[in-house]
Amino acid sequence: SNDTLVIPNTVIHNGYEYQVEGIEDNAFIGCKDIKHLIISEGIDYIGENAFSYCTELQSIHIPSTIDYIGNTAFHSCPNTIPEGVVEMESGIFRNCLRLKYIKLPQTLETLSGGGTFADCINLRGIHIPQNVSFIEEGNQFHGCLLLDCITVDSRNKTYDSRDGCNAIVETATDKIISGCGKTRIVGSIKEIGSSAFGNSMIKSITIPANITKIHNGAFWGCRFCTSISVDPRNPVYDSRNDCNAIIETATHKIITGCITTDIPQDVVEIGERAFSRMPLPTFVAIPDNIQKIGENAFAGCEGIYQVFIPGSVKEIGAFAFSLCNSLNGVLMEK
């Protein structure tokens, strides 16, 4: 019918029959008349962006023979994921602006790559099914402004959302791998993964005593965060002098800061992505106790107009001020 697309497993052309093996990259991108998609048995793969921006797509039949679905194959298709899907790749639902709730299929096993639901600004809730056994580390939900409910099936053997924490936790390591603005870092958590809260809506960060590892860039881009504190009993990290930052105690390095951070005099290093994409003032003066600025430390801070770097700084990591699009001048003390 006019709104149903059937992809056959064979086609006849000039009297010859040809086997249809797959759907190539970009094959049906932007076809807004498709509401129902039927892919026939025998077809092996769906290429990248194959059905991106098919915004009216409501149902999909994916055959058992499909063994590969490319990145963003259904980008900006907000209405459906069928049973039978076992893997979803990076960014496949990126920027689905109307998506509020989504039911992941019980057959799903893998979320590979990051940002599967990135910038789905109206997504409210997500539930991870029982059979999911691999989720790529890094925030799968960065830019999801309204997300406030993340749950994992209680029968899942690899991940959990213990104590209603609103996060995906790797059970074996007690590590948060993806969180949101409503996540609670509960006392049984021991690690926070790389980019776990990247570009999330979290407004206040409280690090419990049991956290022993916070990976680089765990809180990059948390531009609405104005309060950071660490339990004074924590043996690895602190927020000395109520500085509104997470400091690695042994190295005196800031690993996470925010717009209200007051860098203490005994801090000697600004760590990797510590202030990345934060809404910092137009003029930033690095304190004269700082000796090193890490990679991407201020990357994406678009509001910065000028930076003062004191003579105490001996090392500046790669891309420390990359994507600071308003940066007009850097003053360096000899």
Tab-separated table of C-alpha atoms in Angstrom:
chain	number	residue	atom	x	y	z
A	1	SER	CA	0.000	0.000	0.000
A	2	ASN	CA	1.003	3.642	-0.214
A	3	ASP	CA	2.351	3.750	3.338
A	4	THR	CA	3.955	0.262	3.470
A	5	LEU	CA	7.364	-0.533	2.038
A	6	VAL	CA	8.233	-4.188	1.419
A	7	ILE	CA	11.876	-4.998	0.738
A	8	PRO	CA	11.808	-8.300	-1.224
A	9	ASN	CA	14.516	-10.948	-1.031
A	10	THR	CA	14.646	-11.242	-4.826
A	11	VAL	CA	13.982	-8.923	-7.774
A	12	ILE	CA	13.585	-9.648	-11.483
A	13	HIS	CA	15.270	-7.345	-13.979
A	14	ASN	CA	15.444	-7.927	-17.741
A	15	GLY	CA	14.360	-11.498	-17.223
A	16	TYR	CA	17.032	-12.301	-14.625
A	17	GLU	CA	16.357	-12.937	-10.945
A	18	TYR	CA	18.696	-11.301	-8.449
A	19	GLN	CA	19.122	-11.978	-4.752
A	20	VAL	CA	18.693	-8.929	-2.480
A	21	GLU	CA	21.444	-9.204	0.123
A	22	GLY	CA	21.105	-5.937	2.008
A	23	ILE	CA	19.916	-2.356	2.257
A	24	GLU	CA	22.728	0.072	1.508
A	25	ASP	CA	23.755	3.203	3.426
A	26	ASN	CA	21.298	6.122	3.017
A	27	ALA	CA	19.000	3.998	0.840
A	28	PHE	CA	15.693	5.433	2.119
A	29	ILE	CA	16.889	8.427	4.110
A	30	GLY	CA	14.162	11.026	4.573
A	31	CYS	CA	11.345	8.977	3.013
A	32	LYS	CA	8.537	10.414	5.104
A	33	ASP	CA	5.743	8.472	3.376
A	34	ILE	CA	6.829	5.160	4.910
A	35	LYS	CA	4.733	4.168	7.931
A	36	HIS	CA	5.278	0.405	7.869
A	37	LEU	CA	8.443	-1.441	6.828
A	38	ILE	CA	8.643	-5.151	6.024
A	39	ILE	CA	12.090	-6.598	5.337
A	40	SER	CA	11.946	-10.078	3.842
A	41	GLU	CA	13.762	-13.177	5.080
A	42	GLY	CA	17.138	-13.683	3.457
A	43	ILE	CA	18.285	-10.053	3.707
A	44	ASP	CA	21.487	-9.795	5.760
A	45	TYR	CA	22.137	-6.183	6.662
A	46	ILE	CA	20.797	-2.643	7.004
A	47	GLY	CA	23.342	0.057	6.222
A	48	GLU	CA	24.138	3.310	8.000
A	49	ASN	CA	21.391	5.956	7.839
A	50	ALA	CA	19.329	3.580	5.689
A	51	PHE	CA	16.034	4.837	7.146
A	52	SER	CA	17.176	7.993	8.927
A	53	TYR	CA	14.581	10.760	9.131
A	54	CYS	CA	11.732	8.450	8.105
A	55	THR	CA	9.802	10.327	10.748
A	56	GLU	CA	6.413	8.650	10.160
A	57	LEU	CA	7.761	5.111	10.496
A	58	GLN	CA	5.577	3.252	13.011
A	59	SER	CA	6.341	-0.443	12.630
A	60	ILE	CA	9.218	-2.537	11.353
A	61	HIS	CA	9.482	-6.250	10.605
A	62	ILE	CA	13.119	-7.329	10.802
A	63	PRO	CA	13.791	-10.906	9.651
A	64	SER	CA	15.874	-13.479	11.494
A	65	THR	CA	18.550	-13.294	8.789
A	66	ILE	CA	19.580	-9.703	9.620
A	67	ASP	CA	22.984	-9.821	11.331
A	68	TYR	CA	24.070	-6.180	11.018
A	69	ILE	CA	22.336	-2.827	11.503
A	70	GLY	CA	24.587	0.154	10.790
A	71	ASN	CA	25.089	3.304	12.852
A	72	THR	CA	22.081	5.653	12.929
A	73	ALA	CA	20.110	3.313	10.647
A	74	PHE	CA	16.885	4.605	12.205
A	75	HIS	CA	18.135	8.040	13.301
A	76	SER	CA	15.199	10.392	14.029
A	77	CYS	CA	12.599	7.624	13.750
A	78	PRO	CA	10.864	8.130	17.100
A	79	ASN	CA	8.109	5.454	17.067
A	80	THR	CA	9.357	1.866	17.285
A	81	ILE	CA	11.832	-0.931	17.904
A	82	PRO	CA	10.638	-4.425	17.077
A	83	GLU	CA	11.332	-7.707	18.878
A	84	GLY	CA	14.129	-9.667	17.254
A	85	VAL	CA	16.682	-6.846	17.447
A	86	VAL	CA	19.744	-8.009	19.416
A	87	GLU	CA	22.094	-5.021	18.959
A	88	MET	CA	21.746	-1.264	18.686
A	89	GLU	CA	24.704	0.830	17.565
A	90	SER	CA	25.944	4.291	18.462
A	91	GLY	CA	23.555	7.203	18.019
A	92	ILE	CA	20.797	5.157	16.424
A	93	PHE	CA	18.075	7.315	18.033
A	94	ARG	CA	20.102	10.512	18.297
A	95	ASN	CA	18.041	13.688	18.081
A	96	CYS	CA	14.612	12.014	18.078
A	97	LEU	CA	13.020	15.169	19.424
A	98	ARG	CA	9.483	13.799	19.911
A	99	LEU	CA	10.510	10.574	21.627
A	100	LYS	CA	9.149	10.456	25.201
A	101	TYR	CA	9.100	6.760	26.080
A	102	ILE	CA	10.498	3.743	24.300
A	103	LYS	CA	10.136	0.021	24.907
A	104	LEU	CA	13.333	-1.838	24.143
A	105	PRO	CA	12.799	-5.390	22.831
A	106	GLN	CA	13.318	-8.323	25.177
A	107	THR	CA	15.696	-9.814	22.586
A	108	LEU	CA	18.126	-6.902	22.937
A	109	GLU	CA	21.618	-7.929	24.077
A	110	THR	CA	23.988	-5.107	23.136
A	111	LEU	CA	24.111	-1.306	23.150
A	112	SER	CA	27.371	-0.651	21.327
A	113	GLY	CA	28.959	2.750	20.948
A	114	GLY	CA	27.887	5.796	22.933
A	115	GLY	CA	24.984	8.194	22.816
A	116	THR	CA	22.324	5.738	21.662
A	117	PHE	CA	19.624	8.195	22.753
A	118	ALA	CA	21.729	11.378	22.633
A	119	ASP	CA	19.815	14.664	22.465
A	120	CYS	CA	16.390	13.033	22.739
A	121	ILE	CA	15.339	16.133	24.624
A	122	ASN	CA	11.847	14.872	25.514
A	123	LEU	CA	12.781	11.340	26.577
A	124	ARG	CA	11.364	10.773	30.070
A	125	GLY	CA	12.142	7.147	30.897
A	126	ILE	CA	14.107	4.115	29.752
A	127	HIS	CA	14.044	0.469	30.871
A	128	ILE	CA	16.936	-1.920	30.153
A	129	PRO	CA	15.633	-5.452	29.460
A	130	GLN	CA	16.762	-8.682	31.076
A	131	ASN	CA	19.030	-9.979	28.303
A	132	VAL	CA	21.230	-6.917	27.787
A	133	SER	CA	24.759	-8.090	28.597
A	134	PHE	CA	26.917	-5.354	27.058
A	135	ILE	CA	26.512	-1.578	27.166
A	136	GLU	CA	29.341	0.577	25.854
A	137	GLU	CA	30.730	2.723	28.629
A	138	GLY	CA	29.866	6.419	28.368
A	139	ASN	CA	26.621	8.261	28.777
A	140	GLN	CA	24.040	6.758	26.434
A	141	PHE	CA	21.704	9.645	27.268
A	142	HIS	CA	23.757	12.838	26.989
A	143	GLY	CA	21.599	15.818	26.169
A	144	CYS	CA	18.383	14.089	27.332
A	145	LEU	CA	17.085	17.122	29.184
A	146	LEU	CA	13.958	15.583	30.735
A	147	LEU	CA	15.160	12.051	31.465
A	148	ASP	CA	14.392	11.250	35.092
A	149	CYS	CA	13.801	7.493	35.209
A	150	ILE	CA	16.377	4.817	34.321
A	151	THR	CA	15.609	1.250	35.370
A	152	VAL	CA	17.168	-2.135	34.710
A	153	ASP	CA	15.215	-5.396	34.765
A	154	SER	CA	15.779	-7.052	38.148
A	155	ARG	CA	16.592	-10.331	36.358
A	156	ASN	CA	19.505	-8.804	34.426
A	157	LYS	CA	22.756	-10.505	35.474
A	158	THR	CA	25.145	-7.829	34.195
A	159	TYR	CA	23.573	-4.478	35.107
A	160	ASP	CA	21.274	-3.068	37.768
A	161	SER	CA	19.642	0.149	38.951
A	162	ARG	CA	19.995	-0.545	42.649
A	163	ASP	CA	18.060	1.338	45.300
A	164	GLY	CA	16.154	3.353	42.712
A	165	CYS	CA	19.319	5.213	41.750
A	166	ASN	CA	18.097	6.139	38.233
A	167	ALA	CA	21.294	4.950	36.599
A	168	ILE	CA	22.781	1.935	34.834
A	169	VAL	CA	25.238	0.220	37.164
A	170	GLU	CA	27.689	-2.488	36.128
A	171	THR	CA	26.909	-5.024	38.821
A	172	ALA	CA	30.283	-6.802	39.072
A	173	THR	CA	32.268	-3.578	39.518
A	174	ASP	CA	29.648	-1.403	41.271
A	175	LYS	CA	30.297	1.217	38.567
A	176	ILE	CA	27.823	3.728	37.172
A	177	ILE	CA	28.207	3.710	33.399
A	178	SER	CA	25.252	5.952	32.453
A	179	GLY	CA	23.299	8.443	34.527
A	180	CYS	CA	20.924	11.368	34.216
A	181	GLY	CA	19.895	14.524	36.022
A	182	LYS	CA	17.897	12.565	38.610
A	183	THR	CA	20.562	9.965	39.384
A	184	ARG	CA	21.454	9.326	43.032
A	185	ILE	CA	25.003	8.112	43.657
A	186	VAL	CA	24.098	5.605	46.361
A	187	GLY	CA	26.497	4.352	49.003
A	188	SER	CA	27.185	0.955	47.419
A	189	ILE	CA	28.645	2.541	44.255
A	190	LYS	CA	32.450	2.293	44.028
A	191	GLU	CA	33.214	3.749	40.585
A	192	ILE	CA	31.875	6.355	38.167
A	193	GLY	CA	32.717	5.545	34.572
A	194	SER	CA	34.128	7.757	31.849
A	195	SER	CA	31.475	10.199	30.582
A	196	ALA	CA	28.873	8.520	32.802
A	197	PHE	CA	27.181	11.891	33.380
A	198	GLY	CA	28.473	13.607	30.247
A	199	ASN	CA	26.245	16.513	29.181
A	200	SER	CA	23.554	15.531	31.679
A	201	MET	CA	21.133	17.736	33.603
A	202	ILE	CA	22.557	16.911	37.030
A	203	LYS	CA	22.500	20.013	39.231
A	204	SER	CA	24.253	18.769	42.349
A	205	ILE	CA	27.039	16.177	42.668
A	206	THR	CA	27.583	14.405	45.984
A	207	ILE	CA	30.371	11.817	46.125
A	208	PRO	CA	29.918	9.205	48.895
A	209	ALA	CA	32.703	7.777	51.038
A	210	ASN	CA	32.853	4.470	49.126
A	211	ILE	CA	33.776	5.937	45.720
A	212	THR	CA	37.374	4.949	44.965
A	213	LYS	CA	37.581	5.633	41.215
A	214	ILE	CA	36.165	8.470	39.124
A	215	HIS	CA	37.204	8.067	35.500
A	216	ASN	CA	38.298	10.967	33.297
A	217	GLY	CA	35.494	13.183	32.089
A	218	ALA	CA	32.858	11.490	34.239
A	219	PHE	CA	30.957	14.785	34.583
A	220	TRP	CA	31.999	16.740	31.476
A	221	GLY	CA	29.456	19.241	30.215
A	222	CYS	CA	27.217	19.250	33.316
A	223	ARG	CA	26.480	22.909	32.676
A	224	PHE	CA	23.621	23.148	35.162
A	225	CYS	CA	25.685	21.839	38.071
A	226	THR	CA	26.351	24.473	40.756
A	227	SER	CA	27.147	22.326	43.794
A	228	ILE	CA	29.848	19.657	44.235
A	229	SER	CA	30.800	17.971	47.488
A	230	VAL	CA	32.732	14.902	48.639
A	231	ASP	CA	32.076	12.973	51.822
A	232	PRO	CA	34.929	13.899	54.219
A	233	ARG	CA	35.479	10.195	54.929
A	234	ASN	CA	36.375	9.473	51.303
A	235	PRO	CA	40.015	8.239	51.184
A	236	VAL	CA	40.683	9.165	47.545
A	237	TYR	CA	38.845	12.407	46.800
A	238	ASP	CA	37.932	15.612	48.596
A	239	SER	CA	36.281	18.989	48.079
A	240	ARG	CA	38.549	20.937	50.413
A	241	ASN	CA	37.551	24.386	51.592
A	242	ASP	CA	34.059	23.911	50.131
A	243	CYS	CA	35.585	24.573	46.719
A	244	ASN	CA	32.715	23.061	44.688
A	245	ALA	CA	35.038	20.650	42.919
A	246	ILE	CA	36.240	17.060	43.110
A	247	ILE	CA	39.956	16.924	43.911
A	248	GLU	CA	42.141	13.834	43.779
A	249	THR	CA	43.661	14.087	47.228
A	250	ALA	CA	47.047	12.453	46.611
A	251	THR	CA	47.857	14.462	43.462
A	252	HIS	CA	46.093	17.746	44.335
A	253	LYS	CA	44.394	17.592	40.935
A	254	ILE	CA	40.920	18.884	40.114
A	255	ILE	CA	39.124	16.172	38.180
A	256	THR	CA	35.684	17.830	38.057
A	257	GLY	CA	34.694	21.455	38.441
A	258	CYS	CA	31.716	23.648	37.689
A	259	ILE	CA	30.752	27.294	37.248
A	260	THR	CA	30.959	27.936	41.029
A	261	THR	CA	34.334	26.250	41.607
A	262	ASP	CA	36.879	28.180	43.674
A	263	ILE	CA	40.259	26.560	42.990
A	264	PRO	CA	42.173	26.152	46.303
A	265	GLN	CA	45.760	27.382	46.617
A	266	ASP	CA	47.192	23.895	47.134
A	267	VAL	CA	45.784	22.496	43.871
A	268	VAL	CA	48.521	22.072	41.265
A	269	GLU	CA	46.733	20.522	38.294
A	270	ILE	CA	43.501	20.914	36.332
A	271	GLY	CA	42.667	17.448	35.066
A	272	GLU	CA	41.457	16.092	31.755
A	273	ARG	CA	38.022	17.498	30.787
A	274	ALA	CA	37.631	18.962	34.285
A	275	PHE	CA	35.722	22.019	33.001
A	276	SER	CA	34.794	20.808	29.531
A	277	ARG	CA	31.640	22.504	28.147
A	278	MET	CA	30.959	24.375	31.375
A	279	PRO	CA	29.346	27.848	31.158
A	280	LEU	CA	32.400	29.682	32.483
A	281	PRO	CA	32.829	33.499	32.627
A	282	THR	CA	34.120	35.438	29.646
A	283	PHE	CA	37.491	35.964	31.377
A	284	VAL	CA	39.216	33.000	33.028
A	285	ALA	CA	42.349	33.522	35.106
A	286	ILE	CA	44.240	30.342	35.908
A	287	PRO	CA	45.561	30.622	39.507
A	288	ASP	CA	49.327	30.934	39.933
A	289	ASN	CA	49.552	27.671	41.863
A	290	ILE	CA	48.579	25.593	38.815
A	291	GLN	CA	51.442	23.733	37.125
A	292	LYS	CA	49.575	21.634	34.573
A	293	ILE	CA	46.402	21.970	32.496
A	294	GLY	CA	45.188	18.597	31.229
A	295	GLU	CA	43.876	17.538	27.833
A	296	ASN	CA	40.509	19.043	26.890
A	297	ALA	CA	40.381	20.713	30.315
A	298	PHE	CA	38.325	23.647	28.999
A	299	ALA	CA	37.228	22.186	25.656
A	300	GLY	CA	33.900	23.491	24.427
A	301	CYS	CA	33.636	26.365	26.931
A	302	GLU	CA	32.049	28.622	24.358
A	303	GLY	CA	31.605	31.605	26.678
A	304	ILE	CA	35.319	32.143	27.330
A	305	TYR	CA	36.614	35.289	25.619
A	306	GLN	CA	40.045	35.651	27.218
A	307	VAL	CA	42.331	33.419	29.292
A	308	PHE	CA	45.220	34.345	31.566
A	309	ILE	CA	47.838	31.611	32.057
A	310	PRO	CA	50.432	32.293	34.790
A	311	GLY	CA	54.120	31.474	34.612
A	312	SER	CA	53.628	28.596	37.046
A	313	VAL	CA	52.014	26.504	34.288
A	314	LYS	CA	54.664	24.208	32.796
A	315	GLU	CA	52.471	21.928	30.727
A	316	ILE	CA	49.257	22.346	28.711
A	317	GLY	CA	47.636	19.211	27.335
A	318	ALA	CA	46.331	18.752	23.801
A	319	PHE	CA	43.054	20.490	22.925
A	320	ALA	CA	42.913	22.167	26.341
A	321	PHE	CA	40.931	25.067	24.851
A	322	SER	CA	39.556	23.435	21.716
A	323	LEU	CA	36.067	24.431	20.525
A	324	CYS	CA	36.169	27.589	22.661
A	325	ASN	CA	34.620	29.420	19.745
A	326	SER	CA	34.530	32.857	21.420
A	327	LEU	CA	38.151	32.753	22.594
A	328	ASN	CA	39.799	35.921	21.329
A	329	GLY	CA	43.003	36.176	23.348
A	330	VAL	CA	45.367	34.211	25.554
A	331	LEU	CA	47.609	36.110	27.970
A	332	MET	CA	50.660	34.167	29.109
A	333	GLU	CA	52.915	35.321	31.920
A	334	LYS	CA	56.609	34.841	31.361
